[in-house]
Short mmCIF file of C-alpha atoms in Angstrom, two decimals:
data_model
loop_
_atom_site.label_atom_id
_atom_site.label_comp_id
_atom_site.label_asym_id
_atom_site.label_seq_id
_atom_site.Cartn_x
_atom_site.Cartn_y
_atom_site.Cartn_z
CA MET A 11 -66.27 -197.90 125.83
CA ALA A 12 -66.99 -195.71 128.85
CA GLU A 13 -67.96 -197.36 132.13
CA ASN A 14 -71.31 -195.56 132.17
CA VAL A 15 -72.37 -197.12 128.85
CA VAL A 16 -74.49 -200.29 128.78
CA ILE A 17 -75.69 -202.38 125.83
CA ARG A 18 -78.79 -204.47 126.51
CA PRO A 19 -81.81 -205.96 124.73
CA GLU A 20 -84.66 -203.54 124.12
CA LYS A 21 -87.78 -203.71 126.30
CA ALA A 22 -91.35 -202.80 125.42
CA ALA A 23 -91.00 -199.76 127.67
CA ASP A 24 -88.23 -198.51 125.32
CA PHE A 25 -90.24 -198.67 122.08
CA SER A 26 -91.46 -195.06 122.06
CA GLU A 27 -88.01 -193.72 122.92
CA ILE A 28 -86.41 -195.95 120.26
CA TYR A 29 -88.88 -194.65 117.66
CA THR A 30 -87.85 -191.07 118.44
CA LEU A 31 -84.13 -191.92 118.58
CA VAL A 32 -84.21 -193.62 115.16
CA LYS A 33 -86.26 -190.80 113.61
CA GLU A 34 -83.90 -188.11 114.90
CA ALA A 35 -80.74 -190.06 114.05
CA PHE A 36 -81.78 -190.65 110.44
CA ALA A 37 -82.92 -187.05 109.96
CA THR A 38 -79.22 -186.19 109.61
CA ALA A 39 -78.15 -189.30 107.69
CA ARG A 40 -76.59 -188.98 104.24
CA VAL A 41 -78.90 -191.71 102.97
CA SER A 42 -82.41 -191.97 104.43
CA ASP A 43 -85.96 -192.41 103.22
CA GLY A 44 -87.32 -190.84 106.42
CA MET A 45 -89.16 -194.05 107.31
CA GLU A 46 -86.49 -195.92 109.29
CA GLN A 47 -88.40 -195.53 112.56
CA ASP A 48 -91.45 -197.16 110.96
CA PHE A 49 -89.23 -199.91 109.54
CA VAL A 50 -88.16 -200.73 113.13
CA THR A 51 -91.81 -201.06 114.14
CA GLN A 52 -92.51 -203.23 111.08
CA LEU A 53 -89.52 -205.49 111.78
CA ARG A 54 -90.49 -205.81 115.44
CA SER A 55 -94.03 -206.94 114.52
CA GLY A 56 -92.85 -209.52 111.95
CA ARG A 57 -92.04 -213.18 112.38
CA ASN A 58 -88.31 -212.56 111.78
CA TYR A 59 -87.92 -210.44 114.92
CA ILE A 60 -85.50 -211.81 117.52
CA PRO A 61 -85.96 -209.90 120.81
CA GLU A 62 -82.53 -210.82 122.17
CA LEU A 63 -80.89 -209.32 119.05
CA ALA A 64 -82.68 -205.95 119.22
CA LEU A 65 -80.22 -203.95 121.30
CA VAL A 66 -80.06 -200.48 122.76
CA MET A 67 -77.16 -198.53 124.19
CA GLU A 68 -77.64 -196.44 127.31
CA LYS A 69 -75.27 -193.80 128.61
CA ASP A 70 -76.02 -192.59 132.12
CA GLY A 71 -79.49 -194.16 131.79
CA VAL A 72 -80.36 -192.38 128.52
CA LEU A 73 -80.81 -194.27 125.22
CA ILE A 74 -78.12 -193.10 122.79
CA GLY A 75 -78.00 -195.95 120.27
CA GLN A 76 -79.90 -198.85 118.76
CA VAL A 77 -79.24 -201.82 116.48
CA MET A 78 -81.52 -204.62 115.37
CA LEU A 79 -80.81 -208.01 113.81
CA THR A 80 -83.70 -209.94 112.25
CA ARG A 81 -83.81 -213.24 110.34
CA LEU A 82 -83.11 -213.03 106.60
CA ALA A 83 -83.50 -215.83 104.07
CA ILE A 84 -80.97 -216.50 101.34
CA LYS A 85 -82.47 -218.20 98.28
CA SER A 86 -79.63 -220.62 97.61
CA ASP A 87 -78.90 -224.31 97.29
CA LYS A 88 -76.95 -224.04 100.55
CA ALA A 89 -78.76 -223.40 103.83
CA VAL A 90 -77.26 -220.47 105.72
CA LYS A 91 -78.64 -219.02 108.97
CA ALA A 92 -78.52 -215.34 108.05
CA LEU A 93 -79.59 -212.06 109.60
CA LEU A 94 -80.32 -208.50 108.51
CA LEU A 95 -78.66 -205.70 110.47
CA ALA A 96 -81.05 -202.75 110.24
CA PRO A 97 -81.12 -200.14 111.41
CA LEU A 98 -78.09 -198.97 113.34
CA CYS A 99 -78.23 -195.51 114.85
CA VAL A 100 -76.46 -193.35 117.39
CA ALA A 101 -77.79 -190.04 118.71
CA LEU A 102 -76.16 -187.09 116.95
CA PRO A 103 -74.33 -185.68 120.02
CA GLU A 104 -72.79 -189.12 120.67
CA ARG A 105 -71.46 -189.85 117.17
CA ASN A 106 -67.80 -190.38 116.26
CA ARG A 107 -67.02 -191.93 119.64
CA GLY A 108 -67.03 -195.59 118.58
CA TYR A 109 -70.52 -196.32 119.87
CA GLY A 110 -71.86 -197.53 116.52
CA GLN A 111 -68.98 -199.95 116.10
CA ALA A 112 -69.47 -201.13 119.70
CA LEU A 113 -73.16 -201.82 119.01
CA ILE A 114 -72.26 -203.77 115.86
CA ALA A 115 -69.60 -205.81 117.67
CA GLU A 116 -71.95 -206.72 120.52
CA ALA A 117 -74.80 -207.61 118.14
CA LEU A 118 -72.54 -209.83 116.03
CA LYS A 119 -71.13 -211.54 119.14
CA ARG A 120 -74.64 -212.33 120.38
CA ALA A 121 -75.75 -213.51 116.92
CA ALA A 122 -72.79 -215.87 116.63
CA ALA A 123 -73.54 -217.27 120.10
CA LEU A 124 -77.08 -218.07 118.89
CA GLY A 125 -75.72 -220.01 115.91
CA TYR A 126 -76.20 -217.49 113.10
CA GLN A 127 -73.67 -217.70 110.29
CA ALA A 128 -73.85 -214.44 108.31
CA VAL A 129 -75.16 -210.89 108.61
CA PHE A 130 -76.31 -208.67 105.72
CA LEU A 131 -77.06 -204.96 105.63
CA VAL A 132 -77.56 -202.01 103.32
CA GLY A 133 -75.02 -199.31 104.03
CA ASP A 134 -71.82 -197.43 103.34
CA ILE A 135 -68.84 -199.75 102.79
CA ALA A 136 -66.47 -197.08 104.14
CA TYR A 137 -68.15 -197.30 107.54
CA TYR A 138 -69.07 -200.97 107.75
CA GLN A 139 -65.81 -202.44 106.43
CA LYS A 140 -64.33 -201.41 109.82
CA ALA A 141 -66.59 -204.13 111.27
CA GLY A 142 -65.54 -206.71 108.67
CA PHE A 143 -68.34 -206.26 106.11
CA GLU A 144 -67.78 -206.61 102.36
CA ARG A 145 -69.90 -206.43 99.24
CA ALA A 146 -72.35 -209.35 99.09
CA ASP A 147 -72.11 -209.63 95.30
CA ARG A 148 -68.45 -210.58 95.71
CA ARG A 149 -69.74 -213.64 97.56
CA GLY A 150 -72.20 -214.41 94.74
CA ILE A 151 -75.24 -213.05 96.56
CA ASP A 152 -77.44 -210.47 94.85
CA ASN A 153 -80.56 -208.69 96.06
CA THR A 154 -83.95 -208.64 94.35
CA ASP A 155 -84.85 -205.18 95.69
CA ASN A 156 -82.97 -203.11 93.09
CA ILE A 157 -80.56 -201.80 95.73
CA PRO A 158 -77.20 -200.90 94.14
CA ALA A 159 -74.73 -203.73 94.76
CA GLN A 160 -72.12 -201.44 96.33
CA HIS A 161 -74.50 -200.86 99.26
CA VAL A 162 -75.47 -204.50 99.95
CA LEU A 163 -72.90 -205.81 102.41
CA VAL A 164 -72.28 -209.04 104.29
CA ARG A 165 -70.08 -210.45 107.01
CA GLU A 166 -69.62 -214.11 107.79
CA LEU A 167 -69.90 -215.00 111.45
CA VAL A 168 -68.69 -218.51 110.66
CA VAL A 169 -65.72 -218.73 108.30
CA GLY A 170 -66.79 -220.42 105.07
CA ALA A 171 -70.53 -220.12 105.76
CA LEU A 172 -71.10 -218.41 102.40
CA LYS A 173 -68.85 -220.70 100.36
CA ASN A 174 -71.01 -222.12 97.54
CA ALA A 175 -74.01 -220.17 98.82
CA ALA A 176 -74.56 -218.05 95.70
CA GLY A 177 -78.14 -216.86 95.50
CA THR A 178 -80.43 -213.94 96.22
CA ILE A 179 -81.83 -212.08 99.18
CA SER A 180 -84.70 -209.66 99.65
CA PHE A 181 -84.78 -207.16 102.50
CA TYR A 182 -88.56 -206.80 102.26
CA GLU A 183 -89.86 -210.38 102.21
CA GLU A 184 -91.12 -211.95 105.43
#
């Protein structure tokens, strides 16, 4: 990553700029409902928000990327401290330079340091498998939101955390 790029937790002063960044980034996404920027605001106002895991990337003092991890419950007989990674975005002119993967790596490192054991997301396996994600249904975890299984992905932060943790998740429940 370039020397003039910094990853840091978001601040309240960034919220308006993040809203615009997310909206513009998802306007060109292959899969988008056009509401991702509002989803960020909703996640931030919920009880699952973790300020230290809502990160932005700055290049020369300008926000070029964003990632957010929020608490996610797995309905299972085994207790697992899990998170939702959503959304991840990089400004269009800065794409294909490794910034998205760098944001993911930093977010996962910080999550592991806080004791979280697994991270889920909805996304493209071709992109996220580079960061170690795999289909959640292959770990016995399904979603109750009618999202196609090939798009519901997970990565363990602690090896074996999902062993015998078969169950369900919902991306929309608080």
